[in-house]
CSV table of C-alpha atoms and ligand atoms in Angstrom, one decimal:
chain,number,residue,atom,x,y,z
A,1,MET,CA,-13.7,-23.9,-17.5
A,2,SER,CA,-11.2,-22.3,-19.9
A,3,LEU,CA,-10.9,-18.8,-21.3
A,4,LEU,CA,-8.8,-17.5,-24.1
A,5,ILE,CA,-7.8,-13.8,-24.3
A,6,ARG,CA,-7.1,-13.0,-27.9
A,7,GLY,CA,-5.9,-9.9,-29.8
A,8,GLY,CA,-3.9,-8.2,-27.1
A,9,THR,CA,-0.3,-7.3,-26.2
A,10,VAL,CA,0.9,-8.9,-23.0
A,11,VAL,CA,2.8,-6.4,-20.9
A,12,ASN,CA,5.0,-7.7,-18.0
A,13,HIS,CA,7.5,-5.7,-15.9
A,14,ASP,CA,10.4,-6.9,-18.2
A,15,HIS,CA,9.0,-7.2,-21.7
A,16,SER,CA,5.9,-6.9,-23.9
A,17,ARG,CA,4.8,-9.0,-26.8
A,18,ARG,CA,1.7,-9.6,-28.9
A,19,ALA,CA,0.3,-12.8,-27.4
A,20,ASP,CA,-2.8,-14.7,-26.5
A,21,VAL,CA,-3.4,-15.9,-22.9
A,22,LEU,CA,-5.1,-19.2,-22.2
A,23,ILE,CA,-6.6,-19.8,-18.7
A,24,GLU,CA,-7.7,-23.0,-17.1
A,25,GLY,CA,-9.6,-22.6,-13.8
A,26,ASP,CA,-7.6,-20.2,-11.7
A,27,SER,CA,-4.4,-20.1,-13.6
A,28,ILE,CA,-2.6,-19.1,-16.8
A,29,VAL,CA,-1.7,-22.3,-18.8
A,30,ALA,CA,-0.3,-20.8,-22.0
A,31,VAL,CA,1.0,-17.4,-23.3
A,32,GLY,CA,1.9,-17.3,-27.0
A,33,ALA,CA,1.1,-16.3,-30.5
A,34,SER,CA,-2.2,-17.7,-32.0
A,35,ILE,CA,-3.1,-20.2,-29.3
A,36,ALA,CA,-5.8,-22.6,-30.6
A,37,ALA,CA,-8.9,-22.6,-28.3
A,38,PRO,CA,-9.8,-26.0,-26.9
A,39,THR,CA,-13.4,-26.9,-27.5
A,40,GLY,CA,-15.8,-25.1,-25.2
A,41,THR,CA,-13.3,-22.3,-24.4
A,42,GLU,CA,-14.8,-18.9,-23.8
A,43,ILE,CA,-13.1,-16.2,-25.9
A,44,LEU,CA,-12.4,-12.7,-24.7
A,45,ASP,CA,-11.4,-10.3,-27.4
A,46,ALA,CA,-8.8,-7.8,-26.1
A,47,GLY,CA,-9.4,-5.6,-29.2
A,48,GLY,CA,-5.8,-4.5,-29.5
A,49,ALA,CA,-5.5,-3.5,-25.8
A,50,TYR,CA,-2.8,-4.4,-23.3
A,51,ILE,CA,-3.0,-7.4,-21.1
A,52,LEU,CA,-1.4,-6.6,-17.7
A,53,PRO,CA,-1.0,-8.5,-14.5
A,54,GLY,CA,-3.7,-7.2,-12.1
A,55,GLY,CA,-2.8,-4.3,-9.9
A,56,ILE,CA,-1.7,-5.1,-6.3
A,57,ASP,CA,-2.3,-2.4,-3.8
A,58,PRO,CA,-0.1,-3.2,-0.8
A,59,HIS,CA,-1.5,-0.5,1.5
A,60,THR,CA,-5.2,-0.3,2.3
A,61,HIS,CA,-7.2,0.2,5.5
A,62,LEU,CA,-10.6,-1.4,5.1
A,63,GLU,CA,-13.1,-1.3,8.0
A,64,MET,CA,-10.3,-0.1,10.3
A,65,PRO,CA,-11.1,1.5,13.6
A,66,PHE,CA,-9.0,4.7,13.7
A,67,MET,CA,-9.1,8.0,15.5
A,68,GLY,CA,-12.4,7.3,17.2
A,69,THR,CA,-14.2,6.1,14.1
A,70,VAL,CA,-14.0,3.3,11.5
A,71,THR,CA,-13.0,3.7,7.8
A,72,ALA,CA,-16.0,3.9,5.5
A,73,ASP,CA,-15.0,1.3,3.0
A,74,ASP,CA,-15.1,-2.3,4.2
A,75,PHE,CA,-13.7,-5.3,2.5
A,76,GLU,CA,-16.7,-5.5,0.2
A,77,SER,CA,-16.9,-1.9,-1.1
A,78,GLY,CA,-13.1,-1.5,-1.1
A,79,THR,CA,-12.3,-4.6,-3.1
A,80,LYS,CA,-15.1,-4.0,-5.5
A,81,ALA,CA,-13.8,-0.5,-6.1
A,82,ALA,CA,-10.4,-2.0,-6.6
A,83,LEU,CA,-11.6,-4.4,-9.4
A,84,THR,CA,-13.3,-1.6,-11.4
A,85,GLY,CA,-10.0,0.1,-11.6
A,86,GLY,CA,-7.9,-3.0,-12.4
A,87,THR,CA,-6.6,-3.9,-9.0
A,88,THR,CA,-7.0,-7.6,-8.2
A,89,MET,CA,-5.2,-7.9,-4.8
A,90,VAL,CA,-4.9,-5.7,-1.7
A,91,VAL,CA,-2.7,-6.1,1.3
A,92,ASP,CA,-4.5,-4.6,4.4
A,93,PHE,CA,-3.3,-4.3,8.0
A,94,CYS,CA,-4.2,-6.4,11.0
A,95,LEU,CA,-4.1,-3.8,13.8
A,96,PRO,CA,-4.0,-5.1,17.3
A,97,ASP,CA,-4.8,-2.5,20.0
A,98,PRO,CA,-1.7,-1.9,22.0
A,99,GLY,CA,-1.5,-4.8,24.4
A,100,GLN,CA,-3.9,-6.9,22.4
A,101,SER,CA,-2.9,-10.4,21.2
A,102,MET,CA,-1.8,-10.5,17.5
A,103,LEU,CA,-3.6,-13.8,17.2
A,104,ALA,CA,-6.9,-12.3,18.3
A,105,ALA,CA,-6.4,-9.4,16.0
A,106,TYR,CA,-5.8,-11.8,13.1
A,107,GLN,CA,-9.0,-13.7,13.8
A,108,GLU,CA,-10.9,-10.4,13.9
A,109,TRP,CA,-9.5,-9.2,10.6
A,110,ARG,CA,-10.0,-12.6,8.9
A,111,HIS,CA,-13.6,-12.3,9.9
A,112,LYS,CA,-14.0,-8.8,8.4
A,113,SER,CA,-12.2,-9.9,5.2
A,114,GLU,CA,-14.6,-12.8,4.5
A,115,LYS,CA,-16.5,-10.2,2.4
A,116,ALA,CA,-13.5,-9.5,0.1
A,117,ALA,CA,-14.2,-9.7,-3.6
A,118,THR,CA,-10.5,-9.7,-4.6
A,119,ASP,CA,-7.6,-11.8,-3.3
A,120,TYR,CA,-6.0,-10.2,-0.3
A,121,GLY,CA,-3.4,-10.5,2.4
A,122,PHE,CA,-2.3,-8.8,5.6
A,123,HIS,CA,0.6,-7.0,7.2
A,124,MET,CA,0.5,-7.5,11.0
A,125,ALA,CA,1.1,-4.3,13.1
A,126,VAL,CA,3.4,-4.3,16.1
A,127,THR,CA,1.7,-1.7,18.3
A,128,SER,CA,3.4,-2.7,21.6
A,129,TRP,CA,6.2,-4.9,22.7
A,130,SER,CA,6.1,-7.8,25.2
A,131,LYS,CA,7.1,-11.4,25.5
A,132,GLN,CA,3.7,-12.4,24.2
A,133,ILE,CA,4.1,-10.3,21.0
A,134,TYR,CA,7.7,-11.8,20.6
A,135,ASP,CA,6.2,-15.3,20.7
A,136,GLU,CA,3.2,-14.6,18.6
A,137,MET,CA,5.2,-13.2,15.8
A,138,GLU,CA,6.4,-16.7,15.0
A,139,THR,CA,2.8,-18.0,14.7
A,140,VAL,CA,2.0,-15.0,12.5
A,141,VAL,CA,4.8,-15.8,10.1
A,142,LYS,CA,4.7,-19.6,10.1
A,143,THR,CA,1.0,-20.4,10.6
A,144,TYR,CA,-0.7,-17.3,9.1
A,145,GLY,CA,1.6,-16.8,6.2
A,146,ILE,CA,2.3,-13.1,7.0
A,147,ASN,CA,5.8,-12.0,6.2
A,148,THR,CA,5.6,-8.3,7.0
A,149,PHE,CA,5.2,-6.4,10.3
A,150,LYS,CA,4.0,-2.8,10.4
A,151,HIS,CA,5.4,-0.2,12.8
A,152,PHE,CA,4.1,3.3,13.4
A,153,MET,CA,6.8,5.8,14.4
A,154,ALA,CA,3.9,8.4,14.6
A,155,TYR,CA,0.5,8.6,16.3
A,156,LYS,CA,1.9,9.2,19.7
A,157,GLY,CA,-0.2,7.8,22.5
A,158,ALA,CA,-2.0,5.5,20.2
A,159,LEU,CA,-0.2,3.2,17.7
A,160,MET,CA,3.3,4.7,18.0
A,161,VAL,CA,6.3,2.5,19.0
A,162,ASN,CA,9.6,3.8,20.3
A,163,ASP,CA,13.1,3.0,19.1
A,164,ASP,CA,13.7,0.2,21.6
A,165,GLU,CA,10.5,-1.5,20.4
A,166,LEU,CA,11.5,-0.9,16.8
A,167,TYR,CA,14.9,-2.5,17.5
A,168,ASN,CA,13.5,-5.5,19.3
A,169,SER,CA,10.8,-6.1,16.7
A,170,PHE,CA,13.1,-5.6,13.7
A,171,ALA,CA,15.6,-8.1,15.2
A,172,ARG,CA,12.7,-10.6,15.6
A,173,CYS,CA,11.7,-10.0,12.0
A,174,ALA,CA,15.3,-10.7,10.9
A,175,HIS,CA,15.3,-13.9,12.7
A,176,LEU,CA,11.9,-15.1,11.4
A,177,GLY,CA,12.6,-14.1,7.8
A,178,ALA,CA,9.9,-11.4,7.9
A,179,MET,CA,10.3,-7.7,6.9
A,180,PRO,CA,9.4,-4.7,8.9
A,181,VAL,CA,7.1,-2.1,7.2
A,182,VAL,CA,7.3,1.4,8.6
A,183,HIS,CA,5.2,4.5,8.9
A,184,ALA,CA,8.2,6.9,9.2
A,185,GLU,CA,7.4,10.2,10.9
A,186,ASN,CA,8.9,11.5,14.2
A,187,GLY,CA,5.8,11.2,16.4
A,188,ASP,CA,7.3,13.0,19.4
A,189,VAL,CA,8.1,16.1,17.3
A,190,VAL,CA,4.7,16.0,15.6
A,191,ALA,CA,3.0,16.0,18.9
A,192,LEU,CA,5.0,19.0,20.1
A,193,MET,CA,4.4,20.9,16.9
A,194,GLN,CA,0.7,20.1,17.1
A,195,GLU,CA,0.5,21.6,20.6
A,196,ALA,CA,2.4,24.7,19.6
A,197,LEU,CA,0.1,25.3,16.7
A,198,ILE,CA,-3.0,24.9,18.7
A,199,ALA,CA,-1.6,27.2,21.4
A,200,ARG,CA,-1.1,29.8,18.7
A,201,GLY,CA,-4.7,29.4,17.6
A,202,VAL,CA,-4.0,27.4,14.4
A,203,THR,CA,-6.9,24.9,14.6
A,204,GLY,CA,-7.8,24.3,10.9
A,205,PRO,CA,-6.6,21.6,8.5
A,206,GLU,CA,-3.6,23.6,7.4
A,207,GLY,CA,-2.3,23.0,10.9
A,208,HIS,CA,-2.1,19.3,10.1
A,209,ALA,CA,0.4,20.0,7.3
A,210,TYR,CA,2.4,22.5,9.4
A,211,SER,CA,2.8,20.0,12.1
A,212,ARG,CA,4.3,17.3,9.8
A,213,PRO,CA,7.0,19.0,7.7
A,214,PRO,CA,9.3,16.9,5.4
A,215,GLU,CA,12.1,16.9,8.0
A,216,VAL,CA,9.9,14.9,10.4
A,217,GLU,CA,9.6,12.2,7.8
A,218,GLY,CA,13.1,12.4,6.5
A,219,GLU,CA,14.5,11.9,10.0
A,220,ALA,CA,12.3,9.0,10.9
A,221,THR,CA,12.9,7.3,7.5
A,222,ASN,CA,16.6,7.5,8.1
A,223,ARG,CA,16.3,6.2,11.7
A,224,ALA,CA,14.2,3.3,10.6
A,225,ILE,CA,16.7,2.4,7.9
A,226,MET,CA,19.6,2.6,10.4
A,227,ILE,CA,17.8,0.5,13.0
A,228,ALA,CA,16.9,-2.1,10.3
A,229,ASP,CA,20.5,-2.2,9.3
A,230,MET,CA,21.7,-2.7,12.9
A,231,THR,CA,19.4,-5.7,13.2
A,232,GLY,CA,20.1,-7.2,9.8
A,233,THR,CA,16.7,-6.9,8.2
A,234,PRO,CA,15.5,-5.4,4.9
A,235,VAL,CA,12.9,-2.6,5.5
A,236,TYR,CA,9.9,-1.3,3.6
A,237,ILE,CA,8.9,2.4,4.1
A,238,VAL,CA,5.3,3.2,3.4
A,239,HIS,CA,3.9,6.4,2.0
A,240,THR,CA,7.2,7.9,1.1
A,241,SER,CA,6.1,11.5,0.4
A,242,CYS,CA,9.2,13.8,0.4
A,243,ARG,CA,12.6,14.3,-1.0
A,244,GLN,CA,14.4,13.8,2.4
A,245,ALA,CA,12.8,10.3,2.8
A,246,HIS,CA,13.5,9.4,-0.8
A,247,GLU,CA,17.1,10.4,-0.3
A,248,ALA,CA,17.5,8.3,2.8
A,249,ILE,CA,16.2,5.3,0.9
A,250,ALA,CA,18.3,6.0,-2.2
A,251,ARG,CA,21.4,6.4,-0.1
A,252,ALA,CA,20.8,3.1,1.7
A,253,ARG,CA,20.2,1.3,-1.6
A,254,ALA,CA,23.3,2.7,-3.1
A,255,ALA,CA,25.2,1.1,-0.1
A,256,GLY,CA,23.6,-2.3,-0.9
A,257,LYS,CA,20.8,-2.3,1.6
A,258,ARG,CA,17.5,-3.9,0.9
A,259,VAL,CA,15.4,-0.8,1.5
A,260,TYR,CA,12.1,-0.2,-0.3
A,261,GLY,CA,10.0,3.0,-0.8
A,262,GLU,CA,6.4,3.3,-1.6
A,263,PRO,CA,5.0,6.7,-2.9
A,264,LEU,CA,1.3,7.0,-3.0
A,265,ILE,CA,-0.6,8.2,-6.0
A,266,GLN,CA,-1.9,11.1,-3.9
A,267,HIS,CA,1.6,12.4,-3.1
A,268,LEU,CA,2.6,12.1,-6.7
A,269,LEU,CA,-0.4,14.3,-7.9
A,270,LEU,CA,-1.7,16.5,-5.2
A,271,ASP,CA,0.2,19.3,-3.4
A,272,GLU,CA,0.1,21.3,-0.2
A,273,ARG,CA,-2.1,24.0,-1.6
A,274,GLU,CA,-5.0,21.6,-1.0
A,275,TYR,CA,-4.8,22.6,2.7
A,276,GLN,CA,-5.2,26.4,1.9
A,277,ASN,CA,-8.7,26.0,0.5
A,278,LYS,CA,-11.2,28.3,2.1
A,279,ASP,CA,-13.7,25.4,2.2
A,280,TRP,CA,-12.9,23.6,5.5
A,281,ASP,CA,-14.4,20.4,4.2
A,282,HIS,CA,-12.2,20.4,1.1
A,283,SER,CA,-9.0,20.7,3.1
A,284,ALA,CA,-10.1,18.3,5.8
A,285,GLN,CA,-11.0,15.7,3.2
A,286,ARG,CA,-7.3,15.8,2.2
A,287,VAL,CA,-5.9,15.4,5.7
A,288,MET,CA,-3.6,12.4,5.7
A,289,SER,CA,-0.2,11.5,7.1
A,290,PRO,CA,2.2,12.4,5.7
A,291,PRO,CA,0.5,15.4,4.3
A,292,PHE,CA,0.7,16.5,0.6
A,293,ARG,CA,4.0,18.3,-0.2
A,294,ASP,CA,5.1,21.0,-2.6
A,295,ARG,CA,6.0,20.3,-6.3
A,296,SER,CA,9.7,19.8,-5.6
A,297,HIS,CA,8.9,16.7,-3.5
A,298,GLN,CA,6.6,15.4,-6.2
A,299,ASP,CA,9.4,15.7,-8.7
A,300,SER,CA,11.7,13.8,-6.4
A,301,LEU,CA,9.2,10.9,-6.1
A,302,TRP,CA,8.7,10.7,-9.8
A,303,ALA,CA,12.5,10.7,-10.3
A,304,GLY,CA,12.6,7.8,-7.8
A,305,LEU,CA,10.1,5.8,-9.7
A,306,GLN,CA,11.9,6.4,-13.0
A,307,SER,CA,15.3,5.5,-11.6
A,308,GLY,CA,14.2,2.6,-9.5
A,309,SER,CA,15.1,4.0,-6.1
A,310,LEU,CA,11.4,3.9,-5.3
A,311,GLN,CA,9.6,0.7,-6.3
A,312,VAL,CA,5.9,0.8,-5.6
A,313,VAL,CA,2.9,3.1,-6.1
A,314,ALA,CA,0.1,2.4,-3.5
A,315,THR,CA,-2.9,4.3,-2.2
A,316,ASP,CA,-3.0,3.9,1.6
A,317,HIS,CA,-6.8,3.8,0.9
A,318,CYS,CA,-8.2,4.9,4.3
A,319,ALA,CA,-11.5,6.6,3.4
A,320,PHE,CA,-13.6,8.7,5.7
A,321,THR,CA,-16.8,10.6,4.9
A,322,THR,CA,-17.1,14.4,5.2
A,323,GLU,CA,-19.2,13.8,8.3
A,324,GLN,CA,-16.4,11.7,9.8
A,325,LYS,CA,-13.8,14.4,8.9
A,326,ARG,CA,-15.9,16.9,10.8
A,327,PHE,CA,-15.0,15.3,14.1
A,328,GLY,CA,-12.0,17.6,13.8
A,329,LEU,CA,-13.9,20.9,13.4
A,330,GLY,CA,-12.1,23.3,15.7
A,331,ASP,CA,-9.1,21.0,16.3
A,332,PHE,CA,-7.1,19.6,13.3
A,333,ARG,CA,-5.6,16.9,15.6
A,334,LYS,CA,-9.1,15.2,15.6
A,335,ILE,CA,-9.6,15.0,11.8
A,336,PRO,CA,-9.4,11.3,11.0
A,337,ASN,CA,-6.3,10.9,8.9
A,338,GLY,CA,-6.7,9.3,5.5
A,339,THR,CA,-7.7,9.6,1.9
A,340,GLY,CA,-9.0,7.2,-0.8
A,341,GLY,CA,-7.7,6.2,-4.2
A,342,LEU,CA,-8.1,2.4,-4.6
A,343,GLU,CA,-10.2,2.5,-7.7
A,344,ASP,CA,-8.4,5.3,-9.4
A,345,ARG,CA,-4.7,4.4,-8.8
A,346,LEU,CA,-4.0,2.7,-12.1
A,347,ALA,CA,-5.8,5.2,-14.3
A,348,LEU,CA,-4.2,8.2,-12.5
A,349,LEU,CA,-0.7,6.7,-12.8
A,350,TRP,CA,-1.2,5.8,-16.4
A,351,THR,CA,-2.4,9.3,-17.2
A,352,ALA,CA,0.3,11.1,-15.3
A,353,GLY,CA,3.1,8.5,-15.8
A,354,VAL,CA,2.7,6.6,-19.1
A,355,ALA,CA,0.7,9.0,-21.2
A,356,THR,CA,3.2,11.8,-20.4
A,357,GLY,CA,6.2,9.6,-21.2
A,358,ARG,CA,7.6,9.6,-17.6
A,359,LEU,CA,7.1,5.8,-17.3
A,360,THR,CA,7.1,3.0,-19.9
A,361,LYS,CA,4.2,0.6,-19.8
A,362,GLU,CA,6.6,-2.0,-18.5
A,363,GLU,CA,7.7,0.3,-15.6
A,364,PHE,CA,4.0,0.9,-14.9
A,365,VAL,CA,3.5,-2.8,-14.5
A,366,ALA,CA,6.6,-2.9,-12.3
A,367,VAL,CA,5.4,-0.2,-9.8
A,368,THR,CA,1.8,-1.3,-9.7
A,369,SER,CA,2.2,-5.0,-9.5
A,370,ALA,CA,5.4,-6.9,-10.2
A,371,ASN,CA,7.7,-5.2,-7.8
A,372,ILE,CA,5.5,-5.5,-4.8
A,373,ALA,CA,4.8,-9.1,-5.6
A,374,ARG,CA,8.5,-9.7,-5.5
A,375,ILE,CA,9.0,-7.6,-2.4
A,376,LEU,CA,6.2,-9.6,-0.6
A,377,ASN,CA,7.4,-13.0,-1.9
A,378,ILE,CA,4.4,-13.9,-3.9
A,379,PHE,CA,6.0,-13.5,-7.4
A,380,PRO,CA,5.3,-14.9,-9.9
A,381,ARG,CA,2.1,-16.3,-8.6
A,382,LYS,CA,1.0,-12.7,-8.6
A,383,GLY,CA,2.4,-9.8,-10.6
A,384,ALA,CA,3.1,-11.7,-13.9
A,385,VAL,CA,1.3,-12.7,-17.0
A,386,ALA,CA,3.1,-16.1,-17.2
A,387,VAL,CA,2.4,-19.8,-17.3
A,388,GLY,CA,1.5,-21.0,-13.8
A,389,SER,CA,0.6,-17.5,-12.5
A,390,ASP,CA,-2.8,-16.8,-11.1
A,391,ALA,CA,-5.1,-15.4,-13.8
A,392,ASP,CA,-5.4,-12.0,-12.1
A,393,LEU,CA,-5.4,-9.9,-15.3
A,394,VAL,CA,-6.5,-6.5,-16.6
A,395,VAL,CA,-7.4,-5.8,-20.2
A,396,TRP,CA,-6.1,-2.3,-20.3
A,397,ASP,CA,-7.5,0.1,-22.8
A,398,PRO,CA,-4.9,2.9,-23.2
A,399,LYS,CA,-7.4,5.1,-25.1
A,400,ALA,CA,-10.2,4.9,-22.6
A,401,THR,CA,-11.1,8.3,-21.1
A,402,ARG,CA,-12.9,9.1,-17.9
A,403,THR,CA,-13.3,12.1,-15.6
A,404,ILE,CA,-13.1,11.1,-12.0
A,405,SER,CA,-16.2,12.0,-10.0
A,406,ALA,CA,-17.5,10.9,-6.6
A,407,LYS,CA,-20.9,10.6,-8.2
A,408,ARG,CA,-19.7,7.5,-10.2
A,409,GLN,CA,-17.4,5.9,-7.7
A,410,MET,CA,-17.7,2.6,-6.0
A,411,SER,CA,-16.1,3.8,-2.7
A,412,ARG,CA,-18.7,4.7,0.0
A,413,ILE,CA,-17.4,8.2,0.7
A,414,ASP,CA,-19.2,11.3,-0.6
A,415,TYR,CA,-16.2,13.0,-2.3
A,416,ASN,CA,-13.1,12.1,-4.3
A,417,VAL,CA,-9.8,13.9,-3.7
A,418,PHE,CA,-9.2,13.5,-7.5
A,419,GLU,CA,-12.6,15.0,-8.5
A,420,GLY,CA,-12.4,16.3,-12.0
A,421,PHE,CA,-9.1,14.6,-13.0
A,422,ALA,CA,-9.4,13.6,-16.7
A,423,CYS,CA,-7.9,10.1,-17.0
A,424,THR,CA,-6.6,8.4,-20.1
A,425,GLY,CA,-6.4,4.6,-19.9
A,426,GLY,CA,-8.7,2.3,-18.0
A,427,ALA,CA,-9.7,-1.3,-17.2
A,428,ALA,CA,-11.9,-2.6,-20.1
A,429,ALA,CA,-12.0,-5.9,-18.3
A,430,THR,CA,-10.6,-7.3,-15.0
A,431,LEU,CA,-10.1,-11.0,-14.3
A,432,SER,CA,-9.8,-12.4,-10.8
A,433,ARG,CA,-8.3,-16.0,-10.8
A,434,GLY,CA,-9.6,-16.7,-14.3
A,435,ARG,CA,-13.1,-15.2,-13.9
A,436,ILE,CA,-14.2,-12.0,-15.7
A,437,VAL,CA,-15.3,-9.9,-12.8
A,438,TRP,CA,-15.5,-6.4,-14.5
A,439,LYS,CA,-16.3,-5.8,-18.1
A,440,ASP,CA,-17.6,-2.7,-20.0
A,441,GLY,CA,-18.9,-1.2,-16.8
A,442,ASP,CA,-20.5,-4.3,-15.4
A,443,LEU,CA,-19.2,-5.6,-12.0
A,444,ARG,CA,-19.7,-9.4,-11.6
A,445,ALA,CA,-17.7,-10.0,-8.5
A,446,GLU,CA,-19.5,-11.0,-5.3
A,447,ALA,CA,-18.5,-10.4,-1.7
A,448,GLY,CA,-16.6,-13.5,-0.5
A,449,ASP,CA,-15.1,-14.3,-3.9
A,450,GLY,CA,-11.6,-13.3,-2.8
A,451,HIS,CA,-9.1,-15.7,-1.4
A,452,TYR,CA,-6.6,-15.1,1.4
A,453,VAL,CA,-3.1,-15.2,0.1
A,454,GLU,CA,-0.4,-16.6,2.3
A,455,ARG,CA,3.1,-15.2,1.9
A,456,PRO,CA,6.0,-17.4,2.9
A,457,ALA,CA,9.0,-16.1,4.9
A,458,PHE,CA,12.0,-14.7,3.1
A,459,PRO,CA,15.3,-16.3,2.6
A,460,PRO,CA,17.8,-14.5,4.9
A,461,VAL,CA,19.6,-11.5,3.5
A,462,HIS,CA,21.7,-10.9,6.5
A,463,VAL,CA,25.0,-10.4,4.6
A,464,ALA,CA,23.8,-7.3,2.7
A,465,ASN,CA,22.6,-5.7,5.9
A,466,SER,CA,25.3,-6.7,8.3
A,467,THR,CA,26.3,-3.6,10.2
A,468,TRP,CA,26.6,-5.8,13.3
A,469,LYS,CA,27.6,-9.1,11.9
A,470,GLU,CA,27.4,-11.1,15.1
A,471,LEU,CA,23.8,-10.1,15.6
A,472,THR,CA,22.8,-11.5,12.2
A,473,ALA,CA,23.8,-15.0,12.9
A,474,PRO,CA,20.6,-16.9,13.8
A,475,ARG,CA,21.5,-17.7,17.4
A,476,ALA,CA,22.9,-14.2,18.0
A,477,VAL,CA,19.7,-12.6,16.7
A,478,ALA,CA,17.6,-14.5,19.2
A,479,ARG,CA,19.9,-13.1,21.9
A,480,GLY,CA,19.9,-9.6,20.3
A,481,ALA,CA,16.1,-9.5,20.3
A,482,VAL,CA,15.5,-8.6,23.9
A,483,THR,CA,12.8,-10.7,25.3
A,484,PRO,CA,11.0,-8.8,28.0
B,1,LIG,O1,-3.3,9.3,7.0
B,1,LIG,C1,-3.2,8.1,6.9
B,1,LIG,N1,-2.1,7.7,6.2
B,1,LIG,N2,-4.0,7.2,7.4
B,1,LIG,C2,-4.0,5.8,7.4
B,1,LIG,C3,-3.1,5.3,8.5
B,1,LIG,C4,-1.7,5.4,8.1
B,1,LIG,O2,-0.9,6.1,8.7
B,1,LIG,O3,-1.3,4.7,7.1
B,2,LIG,ZN1,18.0,-15.1,11.3
B,3,LIG,ZN1,0.8,5.5,7.8
B,4,LIG,ZN1,-1.7,3.4,6.0
């Protein structure tokens, strides 16, 4: 089965050129001017549009039990939503309950993800520390092909891990050639501020934002980076939302550290005024951690994407219905944290980034696909329009227009935090491993079409992160990682 995409401009993270793309089976076999179609080849006319590597969203929570409920989008609705917007791979999180075996959690998540319509992978969360977890991490890396471990510095009393656990786990990551991924907010301080607010009678969604100021994130981001450096590992900071966190990342990078930052499309476009809405539902629907910030923080995030000090735009798609959000009526601490964005990320970033001149189309590809493929060690299998790469592609029409509305979305929730946004640019067609799965408004992907993507361990980068050089030697790291 072969397919030829004609009449488009191929856009990669480093260059663009007018070229046809020939696909055989799952993969791209030729990229070049005027490729002759072998007999029987299906032709897809790009009509002058751009041909981009499919978007990769490295931060989703599909069918995730969280805060007493379960996210409304599962691996079927979430990944189908992704395809309609040009995203062809998601990386979700296996979340063991504190004390639960990682191997059991992995089996549970692989079962849920059998319904995925796009390719997908996992980060494994470290939610507690024990000899068992220390041992299991090796299986996770070597057998399951997961090279990233997620750590929550917030959600005290639930998922949060403390500095000693961070240090031990980061050291273990360094030794295994894996990378820690961090939710950086000071969970102890958040818990105290929450209590103080409730005691003063602040119970509405605005209390959520007051309890998580930028300093809480800036401090934790800096702490995570320093602990990573002490253990000799690179580190990836998720949902970087404020100037203080961005500055900590930029400072570390300027000193030669492998530190990565991931703004969300929500934080780039929505601001703190969302929590002052008189409609409780409106504000609660926008409760997520970290919360939306003021314009000065948005400007800092955009500057980071432009300069390269921030590398990835994700969604943290963690969708709850209005009914689920209402669990927190009368106490903002109980509003399930999370917002959606999986199907709209690319169009929103194109509109606010490329159409405004803030980003080039090549930078757009970098921050939506190529950079994260490189960071997660799956480049150029993913993240490139190149010979040998998986044919995960988007025919991107820069002139397409669409107004976002919950009425027309694939996601299962009953609202959209971007309701009414007028988007320029959209996926005219999406290809997943060589198959046209979305075209002209017609979704042809089925639950179960997606493949699990293994990600090999990283080569060691100890030298660049060697605050404590003796700990970064392989034997010393094993000693440094305190086995309980
Ligand atoms: O509020 C959020 N971000 N919910 C999802 C879980 C997380 O912290 O990423
Ligand atoms: Zn090592
Ligand atoms: Zn988080
Ligand atoms: Zn998240």
